[in-house]
Short mmCIF file of C-alpha atoms in Angstrom, two decimals:
data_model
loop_
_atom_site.label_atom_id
_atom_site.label_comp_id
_atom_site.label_asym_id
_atom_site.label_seq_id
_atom_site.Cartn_x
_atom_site.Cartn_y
_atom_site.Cartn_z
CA UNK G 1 32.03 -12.58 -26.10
CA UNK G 2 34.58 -15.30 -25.99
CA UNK G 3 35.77 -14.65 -29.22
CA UNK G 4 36.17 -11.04 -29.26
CA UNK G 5 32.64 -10.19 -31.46
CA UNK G 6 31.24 -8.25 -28.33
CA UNK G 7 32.58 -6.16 -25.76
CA UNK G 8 32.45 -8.03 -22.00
CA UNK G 9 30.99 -4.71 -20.00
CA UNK G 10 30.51 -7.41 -16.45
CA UNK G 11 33.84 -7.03 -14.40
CA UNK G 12 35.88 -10.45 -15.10
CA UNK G 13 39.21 -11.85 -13.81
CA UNK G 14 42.53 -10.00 -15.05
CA UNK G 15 44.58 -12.43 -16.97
CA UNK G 16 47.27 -12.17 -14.44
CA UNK G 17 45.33 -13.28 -11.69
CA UNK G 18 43.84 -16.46 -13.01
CA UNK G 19 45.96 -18.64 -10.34
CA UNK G 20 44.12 -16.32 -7.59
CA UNK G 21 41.26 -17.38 -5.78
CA UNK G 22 38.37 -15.95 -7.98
CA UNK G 23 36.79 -12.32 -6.76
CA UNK G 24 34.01 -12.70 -8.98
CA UNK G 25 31.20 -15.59 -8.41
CA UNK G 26 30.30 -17.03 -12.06
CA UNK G 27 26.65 -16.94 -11.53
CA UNK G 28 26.63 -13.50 -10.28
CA UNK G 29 28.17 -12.27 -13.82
CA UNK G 30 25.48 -14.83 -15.55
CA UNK G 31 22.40 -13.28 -13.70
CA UNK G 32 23.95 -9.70 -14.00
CA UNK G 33 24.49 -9.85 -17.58
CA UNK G 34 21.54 -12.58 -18.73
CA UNK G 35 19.18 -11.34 -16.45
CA UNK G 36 19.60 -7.97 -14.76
CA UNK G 37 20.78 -5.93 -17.14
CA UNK G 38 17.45 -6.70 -19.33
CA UNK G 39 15.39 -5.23 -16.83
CA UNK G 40 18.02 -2.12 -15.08
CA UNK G 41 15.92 0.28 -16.25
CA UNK G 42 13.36 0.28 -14.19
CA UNK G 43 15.47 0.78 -10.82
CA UNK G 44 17.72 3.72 -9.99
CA UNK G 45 14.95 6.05 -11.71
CA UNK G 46 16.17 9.62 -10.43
CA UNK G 47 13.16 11.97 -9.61
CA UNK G 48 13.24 15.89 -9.58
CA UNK G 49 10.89 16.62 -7.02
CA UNK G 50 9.50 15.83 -3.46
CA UNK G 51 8.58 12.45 -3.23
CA UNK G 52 5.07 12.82 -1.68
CA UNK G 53 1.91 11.05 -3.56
CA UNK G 54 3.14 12.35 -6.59
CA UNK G 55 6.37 13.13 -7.99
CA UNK G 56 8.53 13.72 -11.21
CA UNK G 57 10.78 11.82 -12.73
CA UNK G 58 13.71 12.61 -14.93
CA UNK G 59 13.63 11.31 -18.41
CA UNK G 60 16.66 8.62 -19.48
CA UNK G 61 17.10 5.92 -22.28
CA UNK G 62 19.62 4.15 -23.21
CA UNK G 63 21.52 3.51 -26.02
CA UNK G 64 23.35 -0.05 -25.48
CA UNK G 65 20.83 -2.35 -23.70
CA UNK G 66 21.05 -0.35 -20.02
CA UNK G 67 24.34 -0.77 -19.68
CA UNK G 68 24.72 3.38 -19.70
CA UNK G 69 22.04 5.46 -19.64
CA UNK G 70 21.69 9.40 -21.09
CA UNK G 71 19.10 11.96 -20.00
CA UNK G 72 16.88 13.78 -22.58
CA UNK G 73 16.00 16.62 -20.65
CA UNK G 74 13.06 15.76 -20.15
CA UNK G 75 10.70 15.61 -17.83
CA UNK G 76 7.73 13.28 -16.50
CA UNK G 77 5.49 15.30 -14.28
CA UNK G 78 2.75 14.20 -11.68
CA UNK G 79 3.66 9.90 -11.53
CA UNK G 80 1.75 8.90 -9.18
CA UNK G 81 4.20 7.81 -6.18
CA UNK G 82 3.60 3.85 -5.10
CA UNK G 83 6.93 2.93 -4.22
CA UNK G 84 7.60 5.67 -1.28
CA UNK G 85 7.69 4.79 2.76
CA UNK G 86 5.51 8.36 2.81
CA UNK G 87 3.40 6.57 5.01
CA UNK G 88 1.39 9.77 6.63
CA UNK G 89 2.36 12.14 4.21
CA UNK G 90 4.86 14.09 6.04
CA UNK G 91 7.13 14.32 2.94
CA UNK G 92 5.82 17.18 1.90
CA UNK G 93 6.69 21.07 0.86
CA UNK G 94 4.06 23.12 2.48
CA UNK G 95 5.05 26.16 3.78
CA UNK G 96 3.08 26.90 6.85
CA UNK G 97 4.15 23.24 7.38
CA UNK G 98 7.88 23.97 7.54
CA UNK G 99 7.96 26.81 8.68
CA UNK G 100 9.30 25.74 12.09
CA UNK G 101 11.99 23.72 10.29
CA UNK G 102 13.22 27.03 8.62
CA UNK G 103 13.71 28.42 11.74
CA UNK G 104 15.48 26.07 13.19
CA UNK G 105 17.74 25.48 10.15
CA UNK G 106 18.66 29.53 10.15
CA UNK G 107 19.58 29.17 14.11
CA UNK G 108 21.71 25.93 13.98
CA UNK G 109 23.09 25.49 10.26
CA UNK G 110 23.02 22.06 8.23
CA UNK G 111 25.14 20.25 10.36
CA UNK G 112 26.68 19.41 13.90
CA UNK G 113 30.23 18.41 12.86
CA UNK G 114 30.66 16.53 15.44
CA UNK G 115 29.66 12.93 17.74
CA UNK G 116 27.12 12.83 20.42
CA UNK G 117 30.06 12.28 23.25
CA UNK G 118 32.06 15.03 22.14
CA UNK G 119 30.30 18.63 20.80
CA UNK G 120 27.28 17.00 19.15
CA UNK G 121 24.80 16.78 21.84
CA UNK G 122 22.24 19.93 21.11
CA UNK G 123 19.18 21.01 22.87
CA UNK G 124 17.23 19.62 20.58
CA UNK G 125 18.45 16.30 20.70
CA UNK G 126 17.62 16.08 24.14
CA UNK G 127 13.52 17.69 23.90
CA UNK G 128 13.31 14.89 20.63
CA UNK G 129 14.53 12.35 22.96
CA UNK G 130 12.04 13.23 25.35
CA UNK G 131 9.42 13.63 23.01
CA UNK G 132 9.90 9.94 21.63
CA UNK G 133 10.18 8.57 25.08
CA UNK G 134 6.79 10.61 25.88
CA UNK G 135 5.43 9.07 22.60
CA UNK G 136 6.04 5.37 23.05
CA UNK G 137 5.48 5.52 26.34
CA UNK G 138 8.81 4.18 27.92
CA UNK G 139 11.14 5.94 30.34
CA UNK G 140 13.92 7.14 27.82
CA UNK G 141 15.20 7.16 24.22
CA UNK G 142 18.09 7.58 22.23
CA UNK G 143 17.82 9.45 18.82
CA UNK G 144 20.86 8.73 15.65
CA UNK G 145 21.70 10.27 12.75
CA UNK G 146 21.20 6.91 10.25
CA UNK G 147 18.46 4.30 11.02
CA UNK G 148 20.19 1.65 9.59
CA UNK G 149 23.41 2.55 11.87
CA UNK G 150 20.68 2.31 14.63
CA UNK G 151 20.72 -1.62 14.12
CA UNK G 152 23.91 -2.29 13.17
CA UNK G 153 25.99 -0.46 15.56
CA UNK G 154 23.75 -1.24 18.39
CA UNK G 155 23.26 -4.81 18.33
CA UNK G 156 27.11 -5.29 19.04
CA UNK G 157 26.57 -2.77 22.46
CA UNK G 158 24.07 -5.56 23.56
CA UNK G 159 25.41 -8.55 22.86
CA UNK G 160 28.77 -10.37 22.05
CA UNK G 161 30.68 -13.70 22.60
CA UNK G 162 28.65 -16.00 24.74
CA UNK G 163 25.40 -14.72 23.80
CA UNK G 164 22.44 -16.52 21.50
CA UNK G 165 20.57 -14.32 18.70
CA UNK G 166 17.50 -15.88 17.72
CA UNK G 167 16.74 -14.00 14.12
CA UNK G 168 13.96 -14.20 11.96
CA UNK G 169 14.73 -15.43 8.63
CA UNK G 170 13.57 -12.41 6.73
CA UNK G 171 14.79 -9.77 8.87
CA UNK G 172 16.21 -6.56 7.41
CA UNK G 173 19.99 -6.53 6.41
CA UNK G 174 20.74 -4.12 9.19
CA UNK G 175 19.51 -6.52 11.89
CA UNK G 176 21.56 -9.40 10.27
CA UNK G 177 24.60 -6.99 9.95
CA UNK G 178 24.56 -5.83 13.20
CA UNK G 179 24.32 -10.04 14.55
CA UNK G 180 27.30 -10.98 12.34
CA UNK G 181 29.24 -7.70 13.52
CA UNK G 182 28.41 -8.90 17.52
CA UNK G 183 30.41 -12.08 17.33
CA UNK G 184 27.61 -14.16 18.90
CA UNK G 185 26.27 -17.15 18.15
CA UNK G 186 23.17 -16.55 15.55
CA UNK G 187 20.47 -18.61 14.87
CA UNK G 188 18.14 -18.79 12.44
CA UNK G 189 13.56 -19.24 13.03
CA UNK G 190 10.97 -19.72 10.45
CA UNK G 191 8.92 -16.48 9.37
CA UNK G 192 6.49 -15.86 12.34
CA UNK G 193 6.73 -19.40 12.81
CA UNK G 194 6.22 -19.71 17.01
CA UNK G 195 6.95 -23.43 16.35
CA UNK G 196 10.57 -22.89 15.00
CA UNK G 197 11.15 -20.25 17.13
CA UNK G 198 10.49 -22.58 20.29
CA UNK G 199 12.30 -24.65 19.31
CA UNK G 200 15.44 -23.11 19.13
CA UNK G 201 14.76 -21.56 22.65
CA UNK G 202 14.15 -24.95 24.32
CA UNK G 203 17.08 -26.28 22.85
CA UNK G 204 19.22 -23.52 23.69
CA UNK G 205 18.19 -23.70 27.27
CA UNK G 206 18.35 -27.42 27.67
CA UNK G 207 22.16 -27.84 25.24
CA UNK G 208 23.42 -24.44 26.36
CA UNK G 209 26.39 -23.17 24.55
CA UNK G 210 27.99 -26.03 21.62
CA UNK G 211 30.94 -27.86 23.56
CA UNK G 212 31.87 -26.01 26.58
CA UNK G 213 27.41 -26.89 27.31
CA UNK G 214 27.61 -23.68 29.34
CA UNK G 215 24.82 -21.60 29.55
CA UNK G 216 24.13 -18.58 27.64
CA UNK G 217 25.12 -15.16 28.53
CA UNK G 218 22.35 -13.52 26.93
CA UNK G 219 19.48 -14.60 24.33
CA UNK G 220 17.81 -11.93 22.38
CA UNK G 221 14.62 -12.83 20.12
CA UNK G 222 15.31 -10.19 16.73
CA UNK G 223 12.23 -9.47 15.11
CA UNK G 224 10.19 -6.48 12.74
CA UNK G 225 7.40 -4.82 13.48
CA UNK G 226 6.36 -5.42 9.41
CA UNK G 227 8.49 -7.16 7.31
CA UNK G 228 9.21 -4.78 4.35
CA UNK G 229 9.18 -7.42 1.75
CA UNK G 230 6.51 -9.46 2.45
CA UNK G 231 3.61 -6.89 3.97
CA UNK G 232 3.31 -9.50 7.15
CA UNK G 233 2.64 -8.09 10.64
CA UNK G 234 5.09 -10.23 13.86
CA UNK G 235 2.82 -12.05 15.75
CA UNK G 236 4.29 -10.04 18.79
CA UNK G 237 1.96 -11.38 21.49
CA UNK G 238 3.13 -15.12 20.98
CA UNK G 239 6.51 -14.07 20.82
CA UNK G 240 6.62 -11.88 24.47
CA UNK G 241 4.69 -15.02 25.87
CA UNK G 242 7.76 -17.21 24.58
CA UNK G 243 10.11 -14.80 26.03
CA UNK G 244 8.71 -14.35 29.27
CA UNK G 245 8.78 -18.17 29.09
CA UNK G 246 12.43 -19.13 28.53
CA UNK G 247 13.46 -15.49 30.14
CA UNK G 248 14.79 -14.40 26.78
CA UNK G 249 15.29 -11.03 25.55
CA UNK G 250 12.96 -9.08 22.54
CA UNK G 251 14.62 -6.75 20.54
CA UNK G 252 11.78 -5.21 18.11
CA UNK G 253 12.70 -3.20 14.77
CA UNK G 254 9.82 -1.16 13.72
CA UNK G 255 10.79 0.90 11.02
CA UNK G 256 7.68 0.18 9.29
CA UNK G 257 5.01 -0.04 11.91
CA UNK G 258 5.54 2.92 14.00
CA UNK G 259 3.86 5.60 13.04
CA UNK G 260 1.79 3.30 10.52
CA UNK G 261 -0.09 0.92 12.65
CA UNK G 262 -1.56 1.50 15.77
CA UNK G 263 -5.33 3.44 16.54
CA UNK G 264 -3.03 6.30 17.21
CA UNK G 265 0.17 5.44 15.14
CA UNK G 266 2.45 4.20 17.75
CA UNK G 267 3.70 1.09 16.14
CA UNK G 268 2.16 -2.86 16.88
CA UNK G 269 2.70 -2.89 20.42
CA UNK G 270 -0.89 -0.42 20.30
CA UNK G 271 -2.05 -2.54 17.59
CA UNK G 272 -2.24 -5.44 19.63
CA UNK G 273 -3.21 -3.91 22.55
CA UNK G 274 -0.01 -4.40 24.56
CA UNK G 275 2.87 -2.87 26.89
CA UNK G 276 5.92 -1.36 25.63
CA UNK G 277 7.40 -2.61 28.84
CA UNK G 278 6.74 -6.25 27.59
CA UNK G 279 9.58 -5.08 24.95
CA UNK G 280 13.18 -4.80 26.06
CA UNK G 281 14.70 -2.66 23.37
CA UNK G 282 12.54 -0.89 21.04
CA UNK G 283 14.34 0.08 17.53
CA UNK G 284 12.77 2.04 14.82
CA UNK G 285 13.30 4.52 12.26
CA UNK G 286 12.44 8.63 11.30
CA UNK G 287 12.60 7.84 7.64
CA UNK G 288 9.52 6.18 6.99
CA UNK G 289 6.09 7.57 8.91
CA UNK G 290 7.69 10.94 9.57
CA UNK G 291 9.82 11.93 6.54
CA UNK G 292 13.28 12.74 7.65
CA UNK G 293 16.40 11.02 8.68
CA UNK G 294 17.53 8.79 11.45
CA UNK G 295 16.25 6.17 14.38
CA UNK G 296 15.87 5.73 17.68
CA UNK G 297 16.14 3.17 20.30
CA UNK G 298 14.00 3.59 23.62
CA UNK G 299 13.50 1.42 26.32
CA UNK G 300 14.62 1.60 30.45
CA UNK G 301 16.38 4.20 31.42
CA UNK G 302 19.35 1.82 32.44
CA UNK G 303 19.15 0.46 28.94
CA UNK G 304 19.49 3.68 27.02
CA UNK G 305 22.26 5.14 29.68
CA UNK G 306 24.63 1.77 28.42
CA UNK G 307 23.98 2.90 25.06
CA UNK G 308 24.93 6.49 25.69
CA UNK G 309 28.30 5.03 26.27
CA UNK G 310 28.60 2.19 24.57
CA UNK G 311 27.45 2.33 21.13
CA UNK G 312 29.38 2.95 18.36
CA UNK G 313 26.83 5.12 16.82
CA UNK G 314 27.45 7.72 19.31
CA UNK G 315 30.89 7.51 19.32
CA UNK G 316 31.84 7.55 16.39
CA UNK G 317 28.60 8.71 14.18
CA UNK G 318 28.16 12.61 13.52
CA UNK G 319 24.81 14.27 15.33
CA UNK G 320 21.93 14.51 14.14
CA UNK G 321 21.02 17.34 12.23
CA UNK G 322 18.78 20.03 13.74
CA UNK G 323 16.18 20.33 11.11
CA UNK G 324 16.11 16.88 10.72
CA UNK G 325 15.36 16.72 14.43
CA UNK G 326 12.71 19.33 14.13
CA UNK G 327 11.17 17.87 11.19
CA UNK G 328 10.79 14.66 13.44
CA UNK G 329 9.57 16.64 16.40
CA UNK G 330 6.69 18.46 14.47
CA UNK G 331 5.53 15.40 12.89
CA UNK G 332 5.55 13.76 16.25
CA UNK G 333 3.63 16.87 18.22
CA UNK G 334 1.34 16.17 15.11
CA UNK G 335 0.58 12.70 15.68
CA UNK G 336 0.31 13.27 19.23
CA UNK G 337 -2.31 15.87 19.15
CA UNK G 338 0.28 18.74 21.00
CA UNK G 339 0.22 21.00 17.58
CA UNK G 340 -3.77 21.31 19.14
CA UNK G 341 -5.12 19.68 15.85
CA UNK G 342 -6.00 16.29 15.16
CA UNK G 343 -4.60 16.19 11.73
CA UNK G 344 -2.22 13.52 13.31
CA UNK G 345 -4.89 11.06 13.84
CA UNK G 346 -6.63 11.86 10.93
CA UNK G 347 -3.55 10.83 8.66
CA UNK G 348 -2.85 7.47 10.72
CA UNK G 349 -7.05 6.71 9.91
CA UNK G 350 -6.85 7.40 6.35
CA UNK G 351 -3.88 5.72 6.08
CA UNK G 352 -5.91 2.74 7.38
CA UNK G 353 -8.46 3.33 5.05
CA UNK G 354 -6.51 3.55 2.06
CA UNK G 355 -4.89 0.07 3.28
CA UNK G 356 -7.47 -1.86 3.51
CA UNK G 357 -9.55 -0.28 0.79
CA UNK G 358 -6.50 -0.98 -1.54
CA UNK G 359 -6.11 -4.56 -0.53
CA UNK G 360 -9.82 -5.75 -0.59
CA UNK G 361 -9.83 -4.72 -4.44
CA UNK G 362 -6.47 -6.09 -5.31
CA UNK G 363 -7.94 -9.72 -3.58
CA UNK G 364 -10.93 -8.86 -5.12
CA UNK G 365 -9.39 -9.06 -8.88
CA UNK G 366 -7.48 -11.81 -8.63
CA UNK G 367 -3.74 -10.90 -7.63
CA UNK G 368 -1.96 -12.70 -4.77
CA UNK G 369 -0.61 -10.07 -2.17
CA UNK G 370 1.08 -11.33 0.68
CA UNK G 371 0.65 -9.56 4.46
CA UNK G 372 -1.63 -8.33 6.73
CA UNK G 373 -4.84 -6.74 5.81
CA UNK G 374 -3.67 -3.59 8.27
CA UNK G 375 -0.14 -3.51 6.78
CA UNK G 376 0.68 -0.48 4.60
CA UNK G 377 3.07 -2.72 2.81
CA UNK G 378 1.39 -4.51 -0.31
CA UNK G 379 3.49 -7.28 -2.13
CA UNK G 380 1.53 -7.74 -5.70
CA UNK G 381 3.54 -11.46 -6.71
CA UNK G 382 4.73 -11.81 -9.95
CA UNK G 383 6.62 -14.67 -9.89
CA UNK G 384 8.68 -14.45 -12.98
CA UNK G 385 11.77 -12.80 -13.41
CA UNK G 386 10.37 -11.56 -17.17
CA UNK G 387 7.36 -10.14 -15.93
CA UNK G 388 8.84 -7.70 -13.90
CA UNK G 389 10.31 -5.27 -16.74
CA UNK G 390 6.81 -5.45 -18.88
CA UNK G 391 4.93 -4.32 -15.32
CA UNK G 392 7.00 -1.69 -14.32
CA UNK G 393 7.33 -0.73 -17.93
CA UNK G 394 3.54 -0.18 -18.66
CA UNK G 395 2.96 1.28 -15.43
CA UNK G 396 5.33 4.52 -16.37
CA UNK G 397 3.59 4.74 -19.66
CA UNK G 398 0.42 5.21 -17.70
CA UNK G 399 2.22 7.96 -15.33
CA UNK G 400 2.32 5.59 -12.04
CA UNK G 401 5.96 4.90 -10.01
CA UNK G 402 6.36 1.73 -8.53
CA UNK G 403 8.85 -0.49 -6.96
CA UNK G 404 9.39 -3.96 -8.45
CA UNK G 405 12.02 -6.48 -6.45
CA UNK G 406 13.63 -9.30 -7.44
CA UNK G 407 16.56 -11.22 -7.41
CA UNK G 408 18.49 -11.41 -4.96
CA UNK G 409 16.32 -9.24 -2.47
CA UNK G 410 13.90 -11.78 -2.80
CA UNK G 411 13.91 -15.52 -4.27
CA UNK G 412 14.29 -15.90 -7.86
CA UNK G 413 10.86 -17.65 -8.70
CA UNK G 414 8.76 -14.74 -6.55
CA UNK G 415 9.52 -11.80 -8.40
CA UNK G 416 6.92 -9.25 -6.97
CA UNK G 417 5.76 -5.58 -7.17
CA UNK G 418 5.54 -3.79 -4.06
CA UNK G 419 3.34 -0.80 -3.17
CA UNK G 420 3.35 1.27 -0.41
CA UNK G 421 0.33 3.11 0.78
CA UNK G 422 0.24 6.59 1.80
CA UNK G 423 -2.28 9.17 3.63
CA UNK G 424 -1.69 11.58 1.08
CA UNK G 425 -3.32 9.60 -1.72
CA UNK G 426 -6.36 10.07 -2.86
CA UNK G 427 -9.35 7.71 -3.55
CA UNK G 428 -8.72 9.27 -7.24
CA UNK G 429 -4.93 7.82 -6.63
CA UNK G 430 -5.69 4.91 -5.64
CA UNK G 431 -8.57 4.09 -8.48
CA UNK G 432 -6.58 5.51 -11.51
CA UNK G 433 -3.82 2.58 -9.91
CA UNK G 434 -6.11 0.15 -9.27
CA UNK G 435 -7.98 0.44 -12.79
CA UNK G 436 -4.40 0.37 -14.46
CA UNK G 437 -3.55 -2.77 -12.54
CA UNK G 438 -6.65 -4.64 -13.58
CA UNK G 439 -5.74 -4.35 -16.98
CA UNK G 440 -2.59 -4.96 -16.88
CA UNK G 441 -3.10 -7.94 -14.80
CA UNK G 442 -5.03 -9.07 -17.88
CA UNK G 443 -2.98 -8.35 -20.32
CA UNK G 444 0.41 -9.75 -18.34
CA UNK G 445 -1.77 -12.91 -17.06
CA UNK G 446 -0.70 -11.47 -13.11
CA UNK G 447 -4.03 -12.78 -11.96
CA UNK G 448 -2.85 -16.26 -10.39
CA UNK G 449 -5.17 -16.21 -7.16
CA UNK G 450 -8.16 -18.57 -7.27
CA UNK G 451 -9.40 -17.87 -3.97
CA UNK G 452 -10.96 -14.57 -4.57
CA UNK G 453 -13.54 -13.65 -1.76
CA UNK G 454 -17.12 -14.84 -2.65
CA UNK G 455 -19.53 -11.77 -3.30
CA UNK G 456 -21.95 -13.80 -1.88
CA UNK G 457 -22.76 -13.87 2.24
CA UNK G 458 -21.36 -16.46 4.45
CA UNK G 459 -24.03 -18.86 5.82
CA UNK G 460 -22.41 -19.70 9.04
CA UNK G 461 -20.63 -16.92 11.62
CA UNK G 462 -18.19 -19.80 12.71
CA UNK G 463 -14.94 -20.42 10.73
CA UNK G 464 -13.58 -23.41 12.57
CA UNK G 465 -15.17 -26.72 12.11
CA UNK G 466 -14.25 -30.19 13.29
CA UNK G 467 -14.18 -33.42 11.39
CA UNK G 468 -14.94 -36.59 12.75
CA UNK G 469 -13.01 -39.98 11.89
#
C-alpha cells in the first residue's frame, strides 16, 4: 500500500493536513483493515421479510474482500432467526392480529408531524400512557418515539452539575450518553459488583464533591435490567438495599427484561419479588418484548410531570406514531390478560421454557455462556477474533441467522456469539440450532468449558461447606 501496488480503501490523512492534529486513530485503520474487513460480511446482512422466528435474507457477495458488496437476486428463505429481540413473538404478520393496527393507521396516518408540547399529544398517547402505568404498577408514565432518546435525553432532565452518577461498567451506550450529555460527575462500579458499588457511595458521602468537599446535589445508581451483552440479570435487591442505605437514587433501564422476565412479564422488579416503588425512575423500551418502536419512563406522578416539561425528548422529538402506539397497546392488553385470552402469559412461559431448555443443553455440551439461567439473552464465547467469521459463516450454510460481536462492542480476546430466545420458536427451532451448534463446536474447537454439569445425582442437598484451619 505504501508503494502504490494496492489501492488504500481505509480513510487516511490528506497530504495537506499532515501538520493537523490527526482525525484518524492508527489502530482504528489497522483493526479496520487487518481485522474487520476479513470478517464484514457477516454483519449488515439485509433481510426481506418480517423478522419473527424465521426470516429471509437477501443474497450478496463480494467481489474485492468485503470492501463492496453486490446482490445476486437471490434469495435465502426460512433462516432460522437467533439474533432478533422478538422476545414474545409479537413481530409478527398475522392478520386477525393487526387488524386493530390497520384501523388505527387508516384513522390517524403514518405520522404526527409534530412534538409532544406542541400538536403531538394524541388520544392515544395518553390511554398507552395509562396502560403502561396500569401495567407496571406505578402512578404514571411517559411514552417516546425512540428508546434510545428515552435515555439519553432524559438523564440530562434529572441530573446536571453538582450531581454524582454511579454507572455500571457495562451499561448500554445510551445510558453512558445520556451521563456524559448531563455534565455531572460520573463514576464508574464493577459489573453487579455490590462491593465496588459501595464503595463509591461511602466515599461519595463521606469526601462529598472533589475540592469545594460539598455535598452532592443528587446521586443516581444507573443500572439494566439484563445486560445485552453479557446475558447477566442486576442483582436489583442488593442494589435498592444500598440505596435506601446512603439515600441514593435508582434509575433502572429495562429494555431487555420487561416483558421477558417476570411470572407475568413485567420486567425483574416481579422477578424478584419486589416493589416498583423501591425504583425511582423506571426506563425501558417497546422495541424488544412488544415489537414496535419507542420507550417509556414511569415512575411518581411528580416525576413524570418534570419530565413532561423538561425533557428534551418531548420538546424537541416528533410523537409517537399511532400504530406504533397501538401495536404497543395490543401487545400490552395481551400480556395483561384484557384481550380476555391468556395467550399473553402463555408466550412469557414458553419463553421461559425455551430459555432455560436452550441453556441447560448449550452447558450441557461444553460451550461457556455467560448470564442468568432465566435471561433470554445467551452469550455463546468464542474468544478469538478468527473464529467469529468461520461460525457465523457455517451457520448460514445451514439456514440459521445469528448475531456474532466483537471488537470494539466487546473486548478483543472475548469474541462471542449471541442468541436471543424467542416464544415463537419451536422445540424443532431450537433442536435443528442446537444439533448444528454441537457440531460445529466440534469442528471449530468452541467447546472450552470443563465444568459441564455431572449427569450423575448430587449426594448432598447443601452447597455451602466450611473448612476448618
Amino acid at each position: 500500500r505504501a508503494w502504490g501496488l494496492e489501492k488504500r480503501n481505509i480513510a487516511e490523512e490528506r497530504e495537506q493536513q499532515k501538520d493537523f492534529v490527526p482525525l484518524y486513530q492508527d489502530f482504528e485503520n489497522f483493526y479496520t483493515r487487518n481485522l474487520y474487513m476479513r470478517i464484514r460480511d457477516n454483519w449488515n446482512r439485509p433481510i426481506c421479510s418480517v423478522p419473527g422466528p424465521q426470516f429471509d435474507l437477501m443474497e450478496r457477495i463480494t467481489d474485492d474482500y468485503n470492501w463492496t458488496f453486490r446482490f445476486t437476486g437471490r434469495t435465502i428463505k426460512n433462516v432460522i432467526n437467533m439474533g432478533s429481540y422478538n422476545y414474545l413473538g409479537f413481530a409478527e404478520t398475522d392478520v386477525n392480529a393487526l387488524k386493530t393496527v390497520t384501523k388505527e393507521l387508516q384513522k390517524y396516518g403514518t405520522g404526527i408531524c409534530s412534538t409532544r408540547q406542541e400538536m403531538g399529544t394524541l388520544d392515544k398517547h395518553v390511554e398507552l400512557e395509562k396502560l403502561v402505568a396500569k401495567f407496571l404498577g406505578v402512578e404514571d408514565a411517559m411514552v417516546f418515539g425512540m428508546g434510545f432518546a428515552t435515555n439519553s435525553m432524559n438523564i440530562p432532565a434529572l441530573v446536571g452539575k453538582g450531581c454524582l452518577i454511579l454507572s455500571d461498567e457495562l451499561n448500554h451506550t445510551s445510558l453512558v450518553l445520556g451521563a456524559r450529555l448531563s455534565g455531572a460527575t460520573i463514576r464508574i462500579f464493577k459489573h453487579n459488583n455490590m462491593q465496588s458499588l459501595e464503595k463509591l457511595l461511602r466515599d461519595a458521602i463521606i469526601y462529598g464533591q472533589p475540592r469545594s468537599r460539598r455535598a452532592w446535589r443528587k446521586i443516581i445508581i444507573l443500572v439494566e435490567g439484563i445486560y445485552s451483552m453479557e446475558g447477566s440479570i442486576v442483582r436489583l435487591p442488593e442494589i435498592v438495599s444500598l440505596k435506601k442505605k446512603y439515600k441514593a437514587y435508582l434509575y433502572l433501564d429495562e429494555a431487555h427484561s420487561i416483558g421477558a422476565v417476570g411470572a407475568t412479564g413485567r420486567g425483574v422488579v416481579e422477578y424478584f419479588g419486589m416493589s416498583p416503588d423501591d425504583v425511582d425512575v423506571l426506563m425501558g423500551t417497546f422495541t424488544k418484548s412488544f415489537g414496535a418502536a419507542g420507550g417509556y419512563i414511569a415512575g411518581k406522578k411528580d416525576l413524570v410531570d418534570f419530565l413532561r416539561t423538561h425533557s428534551h425528548s418531548a420538546v424537541y422529538a416528533t410523537s409517537m406514531c399511532p400504530p406504533v402506539a397501538e401495536q404497543i397497546i395490543r401487545a400490552m392488553k395481551c400480556l395483561m390478560g384484557l384481550d380476555g385470552t391468556t395467550q399473553g402469559l402463555q408466550r412469557v412461559r414458553q419463553l421461559g421454557k425455551n430459555t432455560r431448555y436452550f441453556r441447560r443443553r448449550l452447558h450441557e455440551m461444553g460451550f461457556i455462556i455467560y448470564g442468568n439461567d432465566d435471561s433470554p439473552v445467551v452469550p455463546l464465547l468464542l474468544y478469538m477474533p478468527g473464529k467469529i467469521g468461520a461460525f457465523a459463516r457455517r451457520m448460514l450454510e445451514k439456514n440459521i441467522g445469528v448475531v456474532v460481536v466483537g471488537f470494539p462492542a466487546t473486548p478483543i480476546t472475548e469474541s462471542r456469539a449471541r442468541f436471543c430466545v424467542s416464544a415463537a420458536h419451536t422445540r424443532e427451532m431450537l433442536d435443528t440450532v442446537l444439533n448444528a451448534l454441537d457440531e460445529l463446536g466440534d469442528f471449530l474447537q468452541l467447546k472450552y468449558s470443563r465444568y459441564s454439569k455431572s449427569s450423575h445425582p448430587e449426594l448432598y442437598e447443601e452447597t455451602r461447606f466450611e473448612l476448618e484451619d
